Amino acid sequence: MTETTKPKFTCRDVRVHYGDFEALHGIDIDIPDHGVTAFIGPSGCGKSTFLRTFNRMNDTIDGCRVSGQILMDGEDIYDKNLDPVLLRAQVGMVFQKPNPFPKSIYDNVAYGPRIHGLTSSKAELDVLVEKSLRRAGLWDEVKDRLKLSGTGLSGGQQQRLVIARAIAVNPEVILMDEPASALDPIATAKLEALIEELKERYCIIIVTHSMAQAARVSDKTAFFYMGDLIEFDNTDKIFTNPGNDRTQDYITGRTG
Amino acid sequence: MGQISIYMMLLIAVLTIGGFVYNRSSALGKFRAARAAAGGKMVSSAWHSQASYHGYFTAWLVALSTLAVFIIGLVINGQGMVFNGLWLAAIILTALGVTIITGRKVSGTFRARTYVERFIHGLLICLSVIAVLTTLGIIASLLFESLRFFREVPFMDFLFGLQWSPQTAMRADQVGQSGSFGAIPVFAGTFLIMLVAMAIAGPVGLMIAIYLTEYASAGVRKWIKPAIEILAGVPTVVYGFFALLTFAPFVRGFAETLGFSVPTQSALAAGVVMGVMIIPFVSSLSSDVINSVPQTLRDGSYALGATESETMKKVVFTAALPGIIGAFMLAISRAIGETMIVYMAAGKAANLTANPFEAVTTVTVQIVALLTGDSDFDSAKTLVAFALGLVLFVITLILNVVALTVVRRYRARY
Ligand SMILES: Nc1ncnc2c1ncn2[C@@H]1O[C@H](COP(=O)(O)OP(=O)(O)O)[C@@H](O)[C@H]1O
Ligand SMILES: [Mg+2]
């Protein structure tokens, strides 16, 4: 079914250089809308680098160049006239280490809406903050302490706070770079349940080093190796009947 | 006697080194003999301590015991008995005795290393105790002399009095003598100059810090940072005459074009130059603080679609704010303790004014003025210097403590 709908991202010959070093050697991939796409592969193979091309976070890294074409809903996101700041409002990102701002829980979530002027009154902002926290599955845990610092929450709560913060700007896509790597198993389970819910609404791309996690949460899986996309297919297929030996070796634990 | 002491000290040094060399070689000799007896198979770890530790052990004991003899000799000599020959002999005999006795103890099981480490430990403790005691001594003398002053002038008259003229108080026929030790004008002057200085150093230093950490390329930073830090290395007396000879006339000229006449020495001239001097304090401390805001926070902000300046203002700056406040407080305590610039450029008249074009005086300037020149060390006029020093000390202490706790709390956050 996903094959017939239009892809969210269309990537053609995407190459990324750090100075003279080519980290990605021409990636072609179509990322479907709605649903979870997982990127797996040994560390250093370029998963994070590729993920950062979708919200142009690579632009903030000195010496990093991206070439090739990436279309989002058919529009070139590397177009000279496109402001990366606006792109990032549509493509949210969650990082490996939870990074709430040293502000109150409320202000963390309200940060994006405030800078983009999404609401016109305090009441509206309150509603948006509550809605975002609810969607991130955090509301019940924090509703009585919205004024307390976001850095005081547990790791798993912080990660969900960061997701609420991203949701609050009403993105279409959420990128997650190993979001569970700093979390304990219970927090990880909660996060995975949340991803399951969010995929109804958002296009989610998740980098993970846990094969089990990729198998649990994703619909499609892309396997990267040394800067190349080796295989991209439905998650079931990748984990039961991979088409490539290297994928096979990796998921059975012989490499990486 | 002074000269003989120096020779004795040299002798003690030589004896100490001698003890080290003697026992180190004796330890080496015994070790080799033991190894030969074991058929050459013994390894150095079979001995608890290496040979040099046996040497150090002897050296320590020699140094301590001969110093003790030396000091005993000093005390006896100080009471008028002169017997240098005996003294010398006692030192040499002590050293030889200690060297030989410790030499006998050298063996594989003797824990020379442990003892040496304990000696060093003890020495370090002594040194830090001395540093602490010195500080306590200074505070005690400040307190003590201040109390003597407050016996003559009531504490409240000093702290809240509006009239400062310690010179006239010297005259015996002066009425209302205590009124002339009111410290308010002096502290007001310090405060006014500090405000002017911080008005310069605060914004400029902060801008520099932000530019250096967020916008400057690595190449630019490499040059600008040391260049700014040179400002902190310029001797304050150089700033002082720069303020007096170059900047103050400029201020006066400027004021005259505006149509009012001002003295050459002014709070403005001293404050601005002092501000320049403390720019590096603010900029380098704040840039350290801004730098230590984790990159992940900036990334989080960029990823939400914030621009560089929004990220700077709303995330980096607020995260760094406690540290920046700490930096400001340290700069302020530097400013109010500064003496040379204000001595040269601010003036000595104790005007109670908020007008920066007027000459004012500061606590530090008054302390210098009170204690230089011929004066009786028991008069209220000199004792008041200790009271001023005490209050200044308390103020800077509070500022430093507050600044450090603020900075520490901020560090603990990540
Ligand atoms: N900021 C950077 N500067 C230079 N090289 C980088 C940078 N980030 C990543 N790389 C290099 O690019 C390659 C891919 O890195 P990354 O995308 O982080 O891999 P992954 O996320 O799969 O572990 C690695 O060889 C890494 O050393
Ligand atoms: Mg990575």
PDB file of C-alpha atoms and ligand atoms in Angstrom, chain A residues 16-19 21-24 40-52 58 61-64 96 177-178 207 224 226-227, ligand 1:
ATOM      1  CA  VAL A  16      27.586  14.457   2.105  1.00  0.00           C
ATOM      2  CA  HIS A  17      31.148  15.645   2.587  1.00  0.00           C
ATOM      3  CA  TYR A  18      32.896  16.679   5.780  1.00  0.00           C
ATOM      4  CA  GLY A  19      35.732  18.671   4.283  1.00  0.00           C
ATOM      5  CA  PHE A  21      35.841  13.179   3.471  1.00  0.00           C
ATOM      6  CA  GLU A  22      32.803  11.740   1.709  1.00  0.00           C
ATOM      7  CA  ALA A  23      30.524  10.317   4.403  1.00  0.00           C
ATOM      8  CA  LEU A  24      27.648   9.330   2.076  1.00  0.00           C
ATOM      9  CA  ILE A  40      20.157   0.762  10.865  1.00  0.00           C
ATOM     10  CA  GLY A  41      23.801  -0.036  10.304  1.00  0.00           C
ATOM     11  CA  PRO A  42      27.119  -0.189  12.098  1.00  0.00           C
ATOM     12  CA  SER A  43      28.195   2.993  13.850  1.00  0.00           C
ATOM     13  CA  GLY A  44      29.994   5.476  11.641  1.00  0.00           C
ATOM     14  CA  CYS A  45      28.161   4.311   8.521  1.00  0.00           C
ATOM     15  CA  GLY A  46      26.426   7.670   8.073  1.00  0.00           C
ATOM     16  CA  LYS A  47      22.945   7.182   9.562  1.00  0.00           C
ATOM     17  CA  SER A  48      23.033  10.397  11.611  1.00  0.00           C
ATOM     18  CA  THR A  49      24.598  12.288   8.749  1.00  0.00           C
ATOM     19  CA  PHE A  50      21.818  11.191   6.417  1.00  0.00           C
ATOM     20  CA  LEU A  51      19.119  11.933   8.985  1.00  0.00           C
ATOM     21  CA  ARG A  52      20.440  15.478   9.348  1.00  0.00           C
ATOM     22  CA  ASN A  58      24.158  19.634   8.484  1.00  0.00           C
ATOM     23  CA  ILE A  61      28.268  21.973  10.962  1.00  0.00           C
ATOM     24  CA  ASP A  62      31.404  23.696   9.708  1.00  0.00           C
ATOM     25  CA  GLY A  63      32.814  22.133   6.569  1.00  0.00           C
ATOM     26  CA  CYS A  64      29.806  19.949   5.874  1.00  0.00           C
ATOM     27  CA  GLN A  96      20.315  10.967  21.187  1.00  0.00           C
ATOM     28  CA  ASP A 177      18.497   9.922  16.248  1.00  0.00           C
ATOM     29  CA  GLU A 178      18.891   6.943  18.575  1.00  0.00           C
ATOM     30  CA  VAL A 207      17.968   5.923  13.641  1.00  0.00           C
ATOM     31  CA  PHE A 224      23.452   1.474   5.656  1.00  0.00           C
ATOM     32  CA  MET A 226      30.113   2.519   5.061  1.00  0.00           C
ATOM     33  CA  GLY A 227      28.244   5.435   3.531  1.00  0.00           C
TER      34      GLY A 227
HETATM   35  N1  LIG C   1      30.953  16.747  12.323  1.00  0.00           N
HETATM   36  C1  LIG C   1      31.686  15.850  11.636  1.00  0.00           C
HETATM   37  N2  LIG C   1      32.895  16.204  11.118  1.00  0.00           N
HETATM   38  C2  LIG C   1      33.636  15.318  10.448  1.00  0.00           C
HETATM   39  N3  LIG C   1      33.285  14.052  10.222  1.00  0.00           N
HETATM   40  C3  LIG C   1      32.107  13.626  10.699  1.00  0.00           C
HETATM   41  C4  LIG C   1      31.257  14.511  11.436  1.00  0.00           C
HETATM   42  N4  LIG C   1      30.148  13.825  11.809  1.00  0.00           N
HETATM   43  C5  LIG C   1      30.302  12.575  11.314  1.00  0.00           C
HETATM   44  N5  LIG C   1      31.478  12.455  10.656  1.00  0.00           N
HETATM   45  C6  LIG C   1      31.968  11.245   9.987  1.00  0.00           C
HETATM   46  O1  LIG C   1      31.009  10.821   9.069  1.00  0.00           O
HETATM   47  C7  LIG C   1      30.839   9.413   9.136  1.00  0.00           C
HETATM   48  C8  LIG C   1      29.406   9.077   9.446  1.00  0.00           C
HETATM   49  O2  LIG C   1      29.122   9.523  10.776  1.00  0.00           O
HETATM   50  P1  LIG C   1      27.660   9.414  11.408  1.00  0.00           P
HETATM   51  O3  LIG C   1      26.679   9.934  10.437  1.00  0.00           O
HETATM   52  O4  LIG C   1      27.714  10.069  12.726  1.00  0.00           O
HETATM   53  O5  LIG C   1      27.516   7.847  11.584  1.00  0.00           O
HETATM   54  P2  LIG C   1      26.434   7.010  12.411  1.00  0.00           P
HETATM   55  O6  LIG C   1      25.395   7.938  12.887  1.00  0.00           O
HETATM   56  O7  LIG C   1      25.936   5.990  11.458  1.00  0.00           O
HETATM   57  O8  LIG C   1      27.168   6.366  13.525  1.00  0.00           O
HETATM   58  C9  LIG C   1      31.810   8.903  10.182  1.00  0.00           C
HETATM   59  O9  LIG C   1      32.971   8.427   9.528  1.00  0.00           O
HETATM   60  C10 LIG C   1      32.144  10.125  10.975  1.00  0.00           C
HETATM   61  O10 LIG C   1      33.476  10.063  11.439  1.00  0.00           O
END
